mmCIF file with all atom_site columns, C-alpha atoms in Angstrom:
data_model
loop_
_atom_site.group_PDB
_atom_site.id
_atom_site.type_symbol
_atom_site.label_atom_id
_atom_site.label_alt_id
_atom_site.label_comp_id
_atom_site.label_asym_id
_atom_site.label_entity_id
_atom_site.label_seq_id
_atom_site.pdbx_PDB_ins_code
_atom_site.Cartn_x
_atom_site.Cartn_y
_atom_site.Cartn_z
_atom_site.occupancy
_atom_site.B_iso_or_equiv
_atom_site.pdbx_formal_charge
_atom_site.auth_seq_id
_atom_site.auth_comp_id
_atom_site.auth_asym_id
_atom_site.auth_atom_id
_atom_site.pdbx_PDB_model_num
ATOM 1   C CA . MET A 1 1   ? -0.096 8.584  24.395 1.00 51.00 ? 1   MET A CA 1
ATOM 2   C CA . LEU A 1 2   ? 1.649  9.136  28.041 1.00 51.00 ? 2   LEU A CA 1
ATOM 3   C CA . SER A 1 3   ? 4.732  9.717  26.546 1.00 56.00 ? 3   SER A CA 1
ATOM 4   C CA . GLU A 1 4   ? 3.374  12.447 23.968 1.00 60.00 ? 4   GLU A CA 1
ATOM 5   C CA . ASP A 1 5   ? 1.959  13.685 26.946 1.00 59.00 ? 5   ASP A CA 1
ATOM 6   C CA . ARG A 1 6   ? 5.466  13.703 28.837 1.00 57.00 ? 6   ARG A CA 1
ATOM 7   C CA . SER A 1 7   ? 7.097  14.602 25.681 1.00 57.00 ? 7   SER A CA 1
ATOM 8   C CA . HIS A 1 8   ? 4.899  18.013 25.379 1.00 58.00 ? 8   HIS A CA 1
ATOM 9   C CA . ALA A 1 9   ? 5.422  18.963 29.294 1.00 58.00 ? 9   ALA A CA 1
ATOM 10  C CA . VAL A 1 10  ? 9.308  18.648 28.857 1.00 57.00 ? 10  VAL A CA 1
ATOM 11  C CA . ASP A 1 11  ? 8.708  20.997 25.929 1.00 65.00 ? 11  ASP A CA 1
ATOM 12  C CA . ARG A 1 12  ? 7.043  23.316 27.827 1.00 68.00 ? 12  ARG A CA 1
ATOM 13  C CA . LEU A 1 13  ? 9.725  23.606 30.507 1.00 69.00 ? 13  LEU A CA 1
ATOM 14  C CA . ASP A 1 14  ? 12.124 24.644 28.056 1.00 79.00 ? 14  ASP A CA 1
ATOM 15  C CA . ASP A 1 15  ? 9.513  27.387 26.578 1.00 88.00 ? 15  ASP A CA 1
ATOM 16  C CA . ASP A 1 16  ? 10.292 30.802 27.925 1.00 89.00 ? 16  ASP A CA 1
ATOM 17  C CA . HIS A 1 17  ? 6.473  31.896 26.978 1.00 89.00 ? 17  HIS A CA 1
ATOM 18  C CA . HIS A 1 18  ? 4.695  29.243 28.571 1.00 94.00 ? 18  HIS A CA 1
ATOM 19  C CA . PRO A 1 19  ? 2.915  30.653 31.327 1.00 93.00 ? 19  PRO A CA 1
ATOM 20  C CA . ALA A 1 20  ? 4.158  28.437 34.749 1.00 92.00 ? 20  ALA A CA 1
ATOM 21  C CA . TYR A 1 21  ? 4.347  31.045 37.317 1.00 96.00 ? 21  TYR A CA 1
ATOM 22  C CA . THR A 1 22  ? 0.965  32.300 39.732 1.00 96.00 ? 22  THR A CA 1
ATOM 23  C CA . MET A 1 23  ? 0.825  36.108 40.451 1.00 96.00 ? 23  MET A CA 1
ATOM 24  C CA . GLY A 1 24  ? 2.133  34.894 44.068 1.00 96.00 ? 24  GLY A CA 1
ATOM 25  C CA . ARG A 1 25  ? 5.422  32.657 43.169 1.00 97.00 ? 25  ARG A CA 1
ATOM 26  C CA . ALA A 1 26  ? 6.403  35.648 40.230 1.00 97.00 ? 26  ALA A CA 1
ATOM 27  C CA . ALA A 1 27  ? 5.687  38.347 42.793 1.00 97.00 ? 27  ALA A CA 1
ATOM 28  C CA . GLU A 1 28  ? 8.004  36.501 45.124 1.00 97.00 ? 28  GLU A CA 1
ATOM 29  C CA . VAL A 1 29  ? 10.651 35.380 42.372 1.00 96.00 ? 29  VAL A CA 1
ATOM 30  C CA . ILE A 1 30  ? 10.954 39.042 41.478 1.00 96.00 ? 30  ILE A CA 1
ATOM 31  C CA . GLY A 1 31  ? 11.281 40.474 45.042 1.00 96.00 ? 31  GLY A CA 1
ATOM 32  C CA . ALA A 1 32  ? 8.264  43.104 44.200 1.00 96.00 ? 32  ALA A CA 1
ATOM 33  C CA . GLY A 1 33  ? 4.602  42.235 45.348 1.00 96.00 ? 33  GLY A CA 1
ATOM 34  C CA . PRO A 1 34  ? 1.355  41.475 43.048 1.00 96.00 ? 34  PRO A CA 1
ATOM 35  C CA . GLY A 1 35  ? 0.498  45.330 43.031 1.00 96.00 ? 35  GLY A CA 1
ATOM 36  C CA . PHE A 1 36  ? 3.771  45.684 41.174 1.00 96.00 ? 36  PHE A CA 1
ATOM 37  C CA . LEU A 1 37  ? 2.786  42.901 38.540 1.00 96.00 ? 37  LEU A CA 1
ATOM 38  C CA . ARG A 1 38  ? -0.931 44.448 38.137 1.00 96.00 ? 38  ARG A CA 1
ATOM 39  C CA . ALA A 1 39  ? 0.799  47.751 37.342 1.00 95.00 ? 39  ALA A CA 1
ATOM 40  C CA . LEU A 1 40  ? 3.081  46.661 34.838 1.00 96.00 ? 40  LEU A CA 1
ATOM 41  C CA . GLY A 1 41  ? 0.244  45.040 33.223 1.00 95.00 ? 41  GLY A CA 1
ATOM 42  C CA . GLU A 1 42  ? -2.042 48.003 33.169 1.00 94.00 ? 42  GLU A CA 1
ATOM 43  C CA . ALA A 1 43  ? 0.989  49.742 31.512 1.00 94.00 ? 43  ALA A CA 1
ATOM 44  C CA . GLY A 1 44  ? 1.018  47.528 28.822 1.00 94.00 ? 44  GLY A CA 1
ATOM 45  C CA . LEU A 1 45  ? 4.557  45.996 29.576 1.00 95.00 ? 45  LEU A CA 1
ATOM 46  C CA . ILE A 1 46  ? 3.342  42.192 30.392 1.00 95.00 ? 46  ILE A CA 1
ATOM 47  C CA . ALA A 1 47  ? 0.393  40.549 29.613 1.00 95.00 ? 47  ALA A CA 1
ATOM 48  C CA . PRO A 1 48  ? -0.211 37.966 31.636 1.00 94.00 ? 48  PRO A CA 1
ATOM 49  C CA . ILE A 1 49  ? -2.452 34.722 30.783 1.00 94.00 ? 49  ILE A CA 1
ATOM 50  C CA . ARG A 1 50  ? -4.989 34.041 32.392 1.00 94.00 ? 50  ARG A CA 1
ATOM 51  C CA . SER A 1 51  ? -5.999 30.363 33.865 1.00 91.00 ? 51  SER A CA 1
ATOM 52  C CA . GLU A 1 52  ? -9.138 28.639 33.843 1.00 92.00 ? 52  GLU A CA 1
ATOM 53  C CA . GLY A 1 53  ? -9.922 29.980 37.045 1.00 93.00 ? 53  GLY A CA 1
ATOM 54  C CA . GLY A 1 54  ? -9.354 33.615 36.014 1.00 93.00 ? 54  GLY A CA 1
ATOM 55  C CA . HIS A 1 55  ? -5.831 33.698 38.050 1.00 94.00 ? 55  HIS A CA 1
ATOM 56  C CA . ARG A 1 56  ? -3.006 35.521 36.285 1.00 95.00 ? 56  ARG A CA 1
ATOM 57  C CA . ARG A 1 57  ? -0.144 33.158 35.151 1.00 97.00 ? 57  ARG A CA 1
ATOM 58  C CA . TYR A 1 58  ? 3.190  34.734 33.964 1.00 97.00 ? 58  TYR A CA 1
ATOM 59  C CA . SER A 1 59  ? 6.366  33.027 31.844 1.00 96.00 ? 59  SER A CA 1
ATOM 60  C CA . ARG A 1 60  ? 9.690  33.216 32.537 1.00 96.00 ? 60  ARG A CA 1
ATOM 61  C CA . HIS A 1 61  ? 10.157 35.979 29.431 1.00 94.00 ? 61  HIS A CA 1
ATOM 62  C CA . GLN A 1 62  ? 7.845  38.286 31.623 1.00 96.00 ? 62  GLN A CA 1
ATOM 63  C CA . LEU A 1 63  ? 9.283  37.582 34.477 1.00 97.00 ? 63  LEU A CA 1
ATOM 64  C CA . ARG A 1 64  ? 13.167 39.211 32.794 1.00 95.00 ? 64  ARG A CA 1
ATOM 65  C CA . LEU A 1 65  ? 10.979 41.926 31.803 1.00 95.00 ? 65  LEU A CA 1
ATOM 66  C CA . ALA A 1 66  ? 9.195  42.357 35.364 1.00 97.00 ? 66  ALA A CA 1
ATOM 67  C CA . ALA A 1 67  ? 12.378 42.187 37.020 1.00 97.00 ? 67  ALA A CA 1
ATOM 68  C CA . ARG A 1 68  ? 14.151 44.965 34.474 1.00 96.00 ? 68  ARG A CA 1
ATOM 69  C CA . ALA A 1 69  ? 11.488 47.116 35.312 1.00 97.00 ? 69  ALA A CA 1
ATOM 70  C CA . ARG A 1 70  ? 11.703 46.668 38.679 1.00 97.00 ? 70  ARG A CA 1
ATOM 71  C CA . ASP A 1 71  ? 15.489 47.503 38.612 1.00 97.00 ? 71  ASP A CA 1
ATOM 72  C CA . LEU A 1 72  ? 14.679 50.680 37.373 1.00 97.00 ? 72  LEU A CA 1
ATOM 73  C CA . VAL A 1 73  ? 11.907 51.724 39.289 1.00 97.00 ? 73  VAL A CA 1
ATOM 74  C CA . ASP A 1 74  ? 14.196 51.031 42.480 1.00 97.00 ? 74  ASP A CA 1
ATOM 75  C CA . GLN A 1 75  ? 16.177 53.543 40.728 1.00 97.00 ? 75  GLN A CA 1
ATOM 76  C CA . GLY A 1 76  ? 13.554 56.285 41.158 1.00 98.00 ? 76  GLY A CA 1
ATOM 77  C CA . THR A 1 77  ? 12.093 55.899 37.282 1.00 97.00 ? 77  THR A CA 1
ATOM 78  C CA . PRO A 1 78  ? 8.485  55.772 36.991 1.00 96.00 ? 78  PRO A CA 1
ATOM 79  C CA . VAL A 1 79  ? 6.521  52.779 35.561 1.00 94.00 ? 79  VAL A CA 1
ATOM 80  C CA . GLU A 1 80  ? 5.460  54.648 32.609 1.00 94.00 ? 80  GLU A CA 1
ATOM 81  C CA . ALA A 1 81  ? 9.045  55.608 31.744 1.00 96.00 ? 81  ALA A CA 1
ATOM 82  C CA . VAL A 1 82  ? 10.344 52.489 32.383 1.00 96.00 ? 82  VAL A CA 1
ATOM 83  C CA . CYS A 1 83  ? 7.808  50.436 30.316 1.00 95.00 ? 83  CYS A CA 1
ATOM 84  C CA . ARG A 1 84  ? 9.279  52.553 27.158 1.00 96.00 ? 84  ARG A CA 1
ATOM 85  C CA . ILE A 1 85  ? 12.649 52.173 28.056 1.00 97.00 ? 85  ILE A CA 1
ATOM 86  C CA . ILE A 1 86  ? 11.912 48.373 28.210 1.00 96.00 ? 86  ILE A CA 1
ATOM 87  C CA . GLY A 1 87  ? 9.975  48.470 25.051 1.00 92.00 ? 87  GLY A CA 1
ATOM 88  C CA . LEU A 1 88  ? 12.904 50.206 23.273 1.00 96.00 ? 88  LEU A CA 1
ATOM 89  C CA . GLU A 1 89  ? 15.747 47.926 24.668 1.00 94.00 ? 89  GLU A CA 1
ATOM 90  C CA . ASP A 1 90  ? 13.574 44.811 23.250 1.00 91.00 ? 90  ASP A CA 1
ATOM 91  C CA . GLN A 1 91  ? 13.269 46.393 19.771 1.00 95.00 ? 91  GLN A CA 1
ATOM 92  C CA . LEU A 1 92  ? 16.589 47.285 19.750 1.00 97.00 ? 92  LEU A CA 1
ATOM 93  C CA . ALA A 1 93  ? 17.222 44.018 20.575 1.00 95.00 ? 93  ALA A CA 1
ATOM 94  C CA . ASP A 1 94  ? 15.561 42.533 17.672 1.00 94.00 ? 94  ASP A CA 1
ATOM 95  C CA . ALA A 1 95  ? 16.571 45.014 15.269 1.00 97.00 ? 95  ALA A CA 1
ATOM 96  C CA . LEU A 1 96  ? 20.442 43.760 16.347 1.00 97.00 ? 96  LEU A CA 1
ATOM 97  C CA . ARG A 1 97  ? 19.344 40.076 15.651 1.00 96.00 ? 97  ARG A CA 1
ATOM 98  C CA . THR A 1 98  ? 17.946 40.473 12.231 1.00 97.00 ? 98  THR A CA 1
ATOM 99  C CA . ASN A 1 99  ? 20.962 42.736 11.279 1.00 97.00 ? 99  ASN A CA 1
ATOM 100 C CA . GLU A 1 100 ? 23.324 39.947 12.443 1.00 96.00 ? 100 GLU A CA 1
ATOM 101 C CA . LYS A 1 101 ? 20.982 37.230 10.657 1.00 95.00 ? 101 LYS A CA 1
ATOM 102 C CA . LEU A 1 102 ? 21.399 39.325 7.282  1.00 96.00 ? 102 LEU A CA 1
ATOM 103 C CA . ARG A 1 103 ? 25.291 40.048 7.715  1.00 95.00 ? 103 ARG A CA 1
ATOM 104 C CA . ARG A 1 104 ? 25.188 36.228 7.637  1.00 94.00 ? 104 ARG A CA 1
ATOM 105 C CA . GLY A 1 105 ? 22.885 35.883 4.744  1.00 91.00 ? 105 GLY A CA 1
ATOM 106 C CA . GLU A 1 106 ? 20.104 33.699 6.440  1.00 82.00 ? 106 GLU A CA 1
#
């Protein structure tokens, strides 16, 4: 049983969507304040998972989106526009991946 628990824990380390970061740590990693993360959540760019105690938890994927958002906001782009830009970038990346799979015959 213990080895299964360890195996599951190791799998989570590789999971880009595992909510491993607290709000404070997430803000520190991207070089922004907690209010910036809350604003991205309110704008719908990221949706943190809530811990049992109700605290926001963020994944590495969400932190990459937040870091990209921070770069755009630092350049003077409004948060609402940033969310739209990043959403469109994600859609384009998905479409390109799908297109590549179709070309390979997958």
